[in-house]
């Protein structure tokens, strides 16, 4: 026991532990201080962020009230056709007005809201002016009994309040980010200074520790020769042959004069490690073989899975290709369009994906030409299937003698609504139907604006928002369906399109736009319909460039032939 005590007091380990203990104490103290400071700073940032988040949520509530009120304000003129409905929507609008004012006043009580006080107070004033305008619109509605008159009076109002709300929300978010960035910058600065000091401290302490350890390490170096001699001495053997078994036994002799210091312990440890390494070496190859077999089995399973995935991808691609071909087959062919002598018709459709959601059709029946154009929300397989439903249903109704476009839309909406509910889908579609005969066109249903182009280049735009309602949102849209009539003289025509043209983006995010489409059509209206279509599509594709196409592109050009064109034909 006494030699072991001497080893404890005089060993390199004992001295080194004392040095390491002091080193670790100062290191832990420095790290603890740094961690404590960072934790407090992070907590401060977290509190500031939570306060801004709470303020942002309160302003979001104002924005939500305003959006909900906007829907009720729209319904004042869309659905308030009798005094009872009008009173109901007026009560909703007034109730939301009170909530907006109360919520805004609550927000103004927050200390963090002080920088936005001017904007919020201006928002209240503008909202009050907006409500005065709607009150005047309702009075006009009551006096004229015409909801369109009231809707026309207030159309375009409310945008300024919405922009102010959006500005406040963006400013709150920007201020929060700025505060967070400043706090983080401060923390980084302090951490850099602390880290620099800590590095200097570590270098100094490491130098002291290295100096203190150098002397014991020299002692260990002097005993390196002794270590080798000890190993050779322990391997002095007594070799005995066992003739009866044909083997030789080697007996290892213990080393006499064992040292009670690190060297002695190193010798013993070396022998034990040598034995362990020998055992490990004998089993290592077996373990490697087992693991290699496991990896080979896993690799085989992965290969089988990849083959299954490849087969599934081929199957899905084939299904989508069949669907795309089916869609192409049911669209009107050029030969069919040329058989319609009443109109010069040119069409174009290009889906954003393999199966598009845009719809158009041209059908001649009983001396009349029926044209339909629509757009299913979204794109891909689900939108394409809804488009096929609409195309099949419209053709079936028209071919069975249903010539009333309003009834066609009503029946089609019921069919689509039932299918959408069954599919548990959120898809819906816009659809406009045009019935042409002898230079007269009846237009029914809600879609994009219809462009009317006169022979002399004059241009009119018809807003279809009041002629229908999106199909598939409500079970019954009868009250929203309306109709307007258009006269086309020889040389006049109509341009129909989907928002894939007007909202086509270039690499800068700029939309193609309806004004550009109208200007291009006017410029080339003296040309045949097919040439007008070609130039429009070429211009749209030039605008898009290499940018990805996000929506289906559909265009129809309908032109009533002049006498010269008819004679030429």
XYZ file of C-alpha atoms in Angstrom:
569
model
C 0.000 0.000 0.000
C 2.891 2.329 0.788
C 4.372 2.200 -2.746
C 0.957 2.937 -4.183
C 0.666 6.000 -1.898
C 4.079 7.154 -3.035
C 2.927 6.787 -6.636
C -0.138 8.864 -5.915
C 1.870 11.686 -4.371
C 4.788 11.760 -6.825
C 3.290 10.552 -10.080
C 3.045 12.639 -13.220
C -0.707 12.042 -13.140
C -1.003 13.538 -9.660
C 0.838 16.714 -10.605
C -0.879 17.000 -13.945
C -4.309 16.656 -12.344
C -3.590 19.585 -10.058
C -2.614 21.728 -13.013
C -5.601 20.575 -15.070
C -7.935 21.206 -12.136
C -6.938 24.852 -11.908
C -7.016 25.181 -15.685
C -10.519 23.650 -15.864
C -11.790 25.841 -13.012
C -10.852 29.084 -14.753
C -12.049 27.766 -18.122
C -15.460 26.758 -16.731
C -15.815 30.117 -14.978
C -15.098 31.997 -18.210
C -17.438 29.811 -20.261
C -20.187 30.093 -17.648
C -20.003 33.885 -17.760
C -20.209 33.881 -21.548
C -23.135 31.438 -21.551
C -24.952 33.489 -18.904
C -24.578 36.668 -20.957
C -25.694 34.990 -24.187
C -28.689 33.394 -22.438
C -29.816 36.766 -21.061
C -29.376 38.393 -24.476
C -31.333 35.636 -26.210
C -34.091 35.979 -23.624
C -34.221 39.724 -24.295
C -34.506 39.113 -28.041
C -37.192 36.514 -27.397
C -39.225 38.936 -25.275
C -38.943 41.656 -27.905
C -39.959 39.218 -30.631
C -42.964 38.032 -28.608
C -44.094 41.629 -28.076
C -43.850 42.354 -31.789
C -45.600 39.068 -32.581
C -48.460 40.002 -30.250
C -48.748 43.448 -31.878
C -48.671 41.829 -35.322
C -51.460 39.402 -34.335
C -53.656 42.250 -33.104
C -53.205 44.143 -36.387
C -53.895 40.896 -38.279
C -57.238 40.746 -36.450
C -58.063 44.218 -37.818
C -57.100 43.003 -41.292
C -59.297 39.908 -40.883
C -62.266 42.041 -39.776
C -61.735 44.288 -42.800
C -61.596 41.331 -45.224
C -64.733 39.781 -43.736
C -66.483 43.145 -43.947
C -65.406 43.459 -47.599
C -67.302 40.256 -48.443
C -70.431 41.529 -46.685
C -70.086 44.908 -48.436
C -69.993 43.115 -51.795
C -73.065 41.070 -50.858
C -75.035 44.286 -50.169
C -75.463 44.621 -53.909
C -75.030 41.004 -55.087
C -77.521 39.379 -52.709
C -79.377 42.186 -50.942
C -82.219 42.113 -53.432
C -84.921 42.478 -50.777
C -85.160 44.585 -47.637
C -84.674 41.617 -45.307
C -81.437 40.459 -46.975
C -80.216 44.049 -47.274
C -80.812 44.650 -43.565
C -78.980 41.418 -42.722
C -75.858 42.389 -44.653
C -76.031 45.981 -43.372
C -76.033 44.665 -39.794
C -72.984 42.536 -40.564
C -71.159 45.463 -42.137
C -71.968 47.776 -39.196
C -70.985 45.107 -36.679
C -67.611 44.704 -38.368
C -67.191 48.504 -38.385
C -67.569 48.556 -34.589
C -65.117 45.660 -34.219
C -62.561 47.353 -36.475
C -62.759 50.599 -34.456
C -62.559 48.781 -31.106
C -59.670 46.572 -32.204
C -57.760 49.550 -33.639
C -58.200 51.495 -30.384
C -56.991 48.439 -28.448
C -53.874 48.246 -30.625
C -53.176 51.943 -30.006
C -52.871 51.150 -26.265
C -49.756 49.045 -26.884
C -46.480 50.891 -26.206
C -44.928 49.291 -29.290
C -47.763 50.680 -31.445
C -46.673 54.305 -30.901
C -44.578 54.483 -34.128
C -47.647 53.376 -36.095
C -50.186 55.628 -34.353
C -50.407 58.089 -37.230
C -51.013 55.295 -39.764
C -53.637 53.587 -37.584
C -55.480 56.841 -36.894
C -55.454 57.619 -40.613
C -56.796 54.109 -41.232
C -59.764 54.823 -38.937
C -60.486 58.064 -40.800
C -60.286 56.421 -44.211
C -62.451 53.534 -43.047
C -65.069 56.001 -41.811
C -65.034 57.697 -45.233
C -65.350 54.267 -46.882
C -68.407 53.445 -44.789
C -69.943 56.826 -45.692
C -69.466 55.956 -49.369
C -71.167 52.585 -48.905
C -74.009 54.244 -47.007
C -74.524 56.539 -50.001
C -74.335 53.508 -52.327
C -77.044 51.727 -50.332
C -79.236 54.841 -50.541
C -78.782 54.864 -54.328
C -79.638 51.165 -54.377
C -82.823 51.805 -52.387
C -83.827 54.781 -54.528
C -83.224 53.123 -57.912
C -83.994 49.534 -56.868
C -81.016 48.652 -59.032
C -78.162 46.846 -57.209
C -75.815 47.570 -60.090
C -76.226 51.303 -59.592
C -75.136 50.996 -55.954
C -72.345 48.579 -56.862
C -71.118 50.935 -59.590
C -71.084 53.845 -57.102
C -68.811 52.058 -54.617
C -66.735 50.040 -57.094
C -63.033 50.418 -56.492
C -63.482 51.768 -52.937
C -61.698 50.131 -50.001
C -58.332 49.586 -51.628
C -56.695 52.465 -49.740
C -57.667 51.026 -46.346
C -56.373 47.587 -47.363
C -53.070 49.102 -48.514
C -52.687 50.970 -45.214
C -53.244 47.763 -43.257
C -50.709 45.944 -45.425
C -48.221 48.811 -44.935
C -48.591 48.676 -41.133
C -48.127 44.886 -41.088
C -45.016 45.107 -43.273
C -43.567 47.943 -41.145
C -44.133 45.965 -37.923
C -42.373 42.958 -39.427
C -39.516 45.149 -40.701
C -39.062 46.805 -37.280
C -39.043 43.405 -35.614
C -36.367 42.147 -37.991
C -34.315 45.331 -37.488
C -34.475 45.021 -33.680
C -33.522 41.353 -33.840
C -30.616 42.093 -36.200
C -29.293 44.861 -33.906
C -29.473 42.602 -30.840
C -27.769 39.781 -32.695
C -25.026 42.143 -33.889
C -24.438 43.280 -30.300
C -24.206 39.676 -29.113
C -21.766 38.812 -31.901
C -19.549 41.755 -30.949
C -19.454 40.749 -27.279
C -18.876 37.107 -28.196
C -15.986 38.050 -30.460
C -14.357 40.051 -27.652
C -15.030 37.275 -25.118
C -13.765 34.610 -27.500
C -10.599 36.586 -28.162
C -9.959 36.961 -24.436
C -10.717 33.294 -23.872
C -8.299 32.260 -26.613
C -5.539 34.382 -25.060
C -6.319 32.866 -21.648
C -6.229 29.334 -23.078
C -2.911 29.979 -24.844
C -1.307 31.325 -21.656
C -2.607 28.472 -19.512
C -1.628 25.932 -22.177
C 1.913 27.313 -22.163
C 2.123 27.020 -18.378
C 0.675 23.509 -18.489
C 3.057 22.444 -21.265
C 6.036 23.783 -19.308
C 4.916 21.957 -16.163
C 4.393 18.695 -18.030
C 7.681 18.847 -19.966
C 9.833 17.630 -17.080
C 7.752 14.516 -16.267
C 7.610 13.698 -19.978
C 11.425 13.709 -20.117
C 11.393 11.200 -17.307
C 9.054 9.037 -19.320
C 11.367 9.325 -22.327
C 14.342 8.082 -20.271
C 12.405 4.999 -19.323
C 11.451 4.102 -22.897
C 14.406 1.720 -23.089
C 13.318 0.191 -19.791
C 9.865 -0.474 -21.262
C 11.360 -2.481 -24.125
C 13.625 -4.423 -21.757
C 10.683 -5.184 -19.513
C 8.679 -6.548 -22.451
C 11.587 -8.792 -23.494
C 12.070 -9.989 -19.914
C 8.372 -10.908 -19.574
C 8.654 -12.875 -22.786
C 11.428 -15.134 -21.392
C 9.909 -18.515 -22.120
C 9.956 -22.074 -20.964
C 9.209 -24.086 -24.092
C 7.898 -27.584 -23.546
C 7.145 -30.080 -26.278
C 4.158 -32.385 -25.885
C 4.974 -35.336 -28.077
C 1.711 -37.046 -27.339
C -0.199 -34.118 -28.826
C 2.427 -32.864 -31.304
C 2.348 -29.322 -29.856
C 4.664 -26.802 -28.188
C 3.630 -24.743 -25.122
C 5.230 -21.343 -24.386
C 5.119 -20.263 -20.724
C 5.575 -16.513 -20.000
C 7.587 -15.680 -16.892
C 6.657 -12.693 -14.688
C 9.057 -9.773 -14.506
C 10.928 -9.522 -11.234
C 11.569 -6.225 -9.514
C 8.296 -4.618 -10.597
C 8.301 -0.806 -10.436
C 5.570 1.065 -8.516
C 5.355 4.021 -10.796
C 3.900 4.975 -14.169
C 6.425 2.857 -16.034
C 5.412 -0.301 -14.195
C 1.790 0.414 -14.819
C 2.578 1.145 -18.472
C 4.239 -2.267 -18.823
C 1.234 -4.073 -17.354
C -1.179 -2.025 -19.433
C 0.848 -2.694 -22.577
C 0.661 -6.449 -22.021
C -3.084 -6.318 -21.411
C -3.652 -4.163 -24.487
C -1.537 -6.510 -26.599
C -3.750 -9.405 -25.543
C -6.937 -7.439 -26.257
C -5.656 -6.319 -29.662
C -4.844 -9.916 -30.554
C -8.347 -11.054 -29.645
C -9.896 -8.158 -31.547
C -7.773 -8.825 -34.646
C -8.944 -12.439 -34.733
C -12.619 -11.429 -34.681
C -12.371 -8.292 -36.831
C -12.330 -10.142 -40.167
C -15.399 -12.158 -39.180
C -17.280 -9.007 -38.218
C -16.296 -7.305 -41.487
C -17.595 -10.299 -43.439
C -20.890 -10.262 -41.538
C -21.379 -6.531 -42.086
C -20.467 -6.863 -45.784
C -23.139 -9.544 -46.156
C -25.688 -7.268 -44.441
C -24.789 -4.368 -46.754
C -25.076 -6.613 -49.809
C -28.543 -7.727 -48.698
C -29.627 -4.120 -48.102
C -28.245 -3.109 -51.503
C -30.261 -5.893 -53.170
C -33.430 -4.679 -51.457
C -32.734 -1.090 -52.573
C -32.243 -2.260 -56.164
C -35.580 -4.117 -56.081
C -37.277 -1.010 -54.654
C -35.739 1.208 -57.354
C -37.032 -1.178 -60.015
C -40.544 -0.980 -58.533
C -40.376 2.831 -58.381
C -39.190 3.001 -61.988
C -42.074 0.779 -63.090
C -44.553 2.926 -61.130
C -43.171 6.117 -62.722
C -43.557 4.567 -66.177
C -47.154 3.589 -65.365
C -48.073 7.076 -64.082
C -46.412 8.751 -67.078
C -48.365 6.476 -69.405
C -51.640 7.330 -67.641
C -50.964 11.071 -67.902
C -50.011 10.686 -71.568
C -53.286 8.865 -72.266
C -55.181 11.637 -70.443
C -53.351 14.312 -72.458
C -54.152 12.535 -75.710
C -57.786 12.182 -74.633
C -57.948 15.921 -73.968
C -56.403 16.673 -77.368
C -58.885 14.351 -79.066
C -61.995 16.040 -77.660
C -60.899 19.610 -78.467
C -62.395 21.048 -81.688
C -60.367 20.094 -84.756
C -59.346 22.571 -87.461
C -61.491 20.642 -89.974
C -64.585 21.135 -87.780
C -63.905 24.852 -87.413
C -63.572 25.332 -91.178
C -67.049 23.843 -91.633
C -68.504 26.791 -89.679
C -68.926 29.301 -92.513
C -70.623 31.912 -90.331
C -67.374 32.714 -88.553
C -63.635 32.735 -89.214
C -62.342 30.875 -86.124
C -58.788 30.265 -84.882
C -57.930 28.550 -81.581
C -54.874 27.779 -79.439
C -54.411 25.844 -76.196
C -51.223 24.861 -74.368
C -51.479 23.294 -70.862
C -48.949 24.228 -68.166
C -48.592 20.551 -67.269
C -49.348 17.350 -69.134
C -53.076 17.701 -68.392
C -54.563 21.210 -68.401
C -57.558 22.835 -66.687
C -58.483 25.354 -69.406
C -61.695 24.650 -71.355
C -62.978 25.736 -74.723
C -65.344 24.240 -77.263
C -67.041 25.227 -80.531
C -70.205 23.423 -81.632
C -72.518 24.044 -84.597
C -76.093 22.846 -84.153
C -79.386 23.732 -85.863
C -77.839 26.669 -87.714
C -76.396 28.186 -84.517
C -72.805 28.280 -83.320
C -72.176 27.632 -79.613
C -68.836 28.727 -78.164
C -67.672 28.039 -74.617
C -64.522 29.091 -72.740
C -63.619 28.490 -69.103
C -60.826 27.982 -66.612
C -60.622 25.440 -63.778
C -58.709 26.614 -60.713
C -55.265 25.041 -60.493
C -53.857 22.696 -63.135
C -52.733 19.105 -63.434
C -54.734 15.862 -63.499
C -57.534 16.918 -61.115
C -58.199 20.199 -62.954
C -58.089 18.399 -66.295
C -60.673 15.853 -65.150
C -63.036 18.649 -64.077
C -62.546 20.283 -67.491
C -63.494 17.009 -69.214
C -66.642 16.785 -67.065
C -67.647 20.299 -68.117
C -66.948 19.691 -71.810
C -68.921 16.442 -71.857
C -71.879 17.914 -69.955
C -72.112 21.057 -72.137
C -71.978 19.069 -75.368
C -74.576 16.602 -74.103
C -77.003 19.382 -73.112
C -76.583 21.271 -76.416
C -76.889 18.151 -78.584
C -80.104 17.232 -76.766
C -81.708 20.501 -77.740
C -81.077 22.677 -74.668
C -80.527 26.085 -76.288
C -81.016 28.256 -73.183
C -77.492 29.117 -71.999
C -78.744 30.062 -68.522
C -80.275 26.603 -68.069
C -77.109 24.991 -69.403
C -75.021 26.850 -66.791
C -77.473 26.020 -64.001
C -77.504 22.295 -64.851
C -73.734 22.189 -65.385
C -73.140 23.871 -62.001
C -75.291 21.278 -60.230
C -73.322 18.467 -61.906
C -69.906 19.972 -61.118
C -70.899 20.872 -57.541
C -72.018 17.282 -56.868
C -68.817 15.827 -58.359
C -66.550 18.273 -56.506
C -68.238 17.391 -53.216
C -67.875 13.684 -53.988
C -64.188 14.150 -54.849
C -63.646 16.201 -51.661
C -61.965 18.779 -53.867
C -61.715 22.573 -53.685
C -61.682 23.025 -57.461
C -64.146 25.353 -59.236
C -64.293 26.940 -62.675
C -65.363 30.046 -64.551
C -67.344 29.567 -67.765
C -68.833 31.868 -70.409
C -71.142 30.615 -73.191
C -71.670 32.480 -76.473
C -74.607 31.707 -78.791
C -74.046 33.093 -82.305
C -76.462 33.295 -85.226
C -76.793 35.790 -88.070
C -74.517 38.442 -86.607
C -76.086 38.347 -83.129
C -74.326 37.009 -80.044
C -75.824 36.265 -76.637
C -73.206 36.138 -73.846
C -73.855 34.303 -70.554
C -71.653 33.297 -67.607
C -68.676 34.661 -65.656
C -65.129 34.469 -67.065
C -62.441 36.932 -68.203
C -63.426 40.166 -69.961
C -64.673 39.625 -73.527
C -62.919 41.724 -76.200
C -65.181 43.025 -78.999
C -63.269 44.334 -82.044
C -65.005 46.298 -84.776
C -64.073 46.259 -88.444
C -62.576 49.757 -88.218
C -60.362 48.740 -85.263
C -62.630 50.070 -82.539
C -62.499 47.988 -79.383
C -64.938 47.285 -76.537
C -64.440 45.248 -73.369
C -67.336 43.477 -71.662
C -66.931 42.625 -67.969
C -68.641 39.287 -67.288
C -68.552 39.469 -63.484
C -72.290 40.214 -63.337
C -73.228 37.560 -65.913
C -72.636 34.512 -63.708
C -70.855 32.895 -60.787
C -67.951 30.379 -60.516
C -69.228 26.821 -61.035
C -68.828 24.321 -58.201
C -68.855 26.780 -55.276
C -72.611 26.840 -54.603
C -75.309 24.255 -55.298
C -77.588 26.819 -56.983
C -76.401 29.899 -58.902
C -79.641 30.760 -60.712
C -79.909 34.221 -59.143
C -76.422 35.176 -60.374
C -76.860 34.182 -64.041
C -77.541 36.984 -66.519
C -77.188 37.597 -70.246
C -76.086 40.371 -72.586
C -76.394 40.720 -76.362
C -73.829 41.830 -78.948
C -74.270 42.710 -82.617
C -71.488 41.784 -85.016
C -71.324 43.404 -88.435
C -69.180 41.894 -91.200
C -65.539 42.381 -90.236
C -66.364 42.575 -86.492
C -65.237 39.871 -84.119
C -64.618 38.601 -80.603
C -61.417 37.576 -78.789
C -61.705 35.089 -75.896
C -58.839 34.016 -73.625
C -57.914 32.646 -70.204
C -55.782 34.315 -67.549
C -52.821 32.215 -68.675
C -52.278 34.938 -71.304
C -52.917 38.125 -69.320
C -51.038 36.829 -66.242
C -48.116 35.267 -68.139
C -44.893 36.375 -66.401
C -41.423 37.072 -67.718
C -38.208 36.611 -65.741
C -38.797 39.981 -64.016
C -42.249 38.901 -62.772
C -44.053 41.360 -65.105
C -47.472 40.237 -66.394
C -48.281 40.275 -70.111
C -51.485 42.193 -69.294
C -54.855 42.797 -70.957
C -53.916 46.250 -72.412
C -51.045 44.709 -74.383
C -53.349 41.977 -75.718
C -55.956 44.555 -76.814
C -53.336 46.741 -78.500
C -51.876 43.799 -80.440
C -55.322 42.580 -81.576
C -56.273 46.072 -82.785
C -52.990 46.394 -84.677
C -53.509 43.162 -86.636
C -57.326 43.007 -86.879
C -57.229 43.456 -90.660
C -55.605 39.995 -90.918
C -57.409 36.608 -90.926
C -58.257 35.047 -87.554
C -55.504 32.411 -87.834
C -52.823 35.053 -88.459
C -54.099 37.171 -85.536
C -53.925 34.092 -83.281
C -50.393 33.283 -84.456
C -49.096 36.802 -83.799
C -50.690 37.001 -80.335
C -49.259 33.647 -79.227
C -45.852 34.562 -80.671
C -45.882 37.831 -78.704
C -46.909 36.046 -75.482
C -44.131 33.463 -75.896
C -41.611 36.232 -76.579
C -42.725 37.973 -73.365
C -42.348 34.770 -71.322
C -38.943 33.914 -72.791
C -37.213 31.153 -70.817
C -39.327 31.743 -67.712
C -41.387 28.804 -66.475
C -45.055 28.741 -67.579
C -47.281 28.444 -64.500
C -50.762 28.382 -66.088
C -52.556 26.998 -69.130
C -52.710 29.316 -72.160
C -55.906 29.411 -74.270
C -56.946 31.838 -77.037
C -59.956 31.985 -79.406
C -60.274 34.523 -82.247
C -63.786 34.735 -83.804
C -64.312 36.989 -86.801
C -67.446 37.520 -88.902
C -66.364 37.359 -92.543
C -66.868 40.337 -94.827
C -68.574 39.909 -98.191
C -65.181 40.040 -99.899
C -63.924 37.229 -97.683
C -67.041 35.137 -98.354
C -66.755 35.631 -102.138
C -63.049 34.767 -101.986
C -63.861 31.584 -100.067
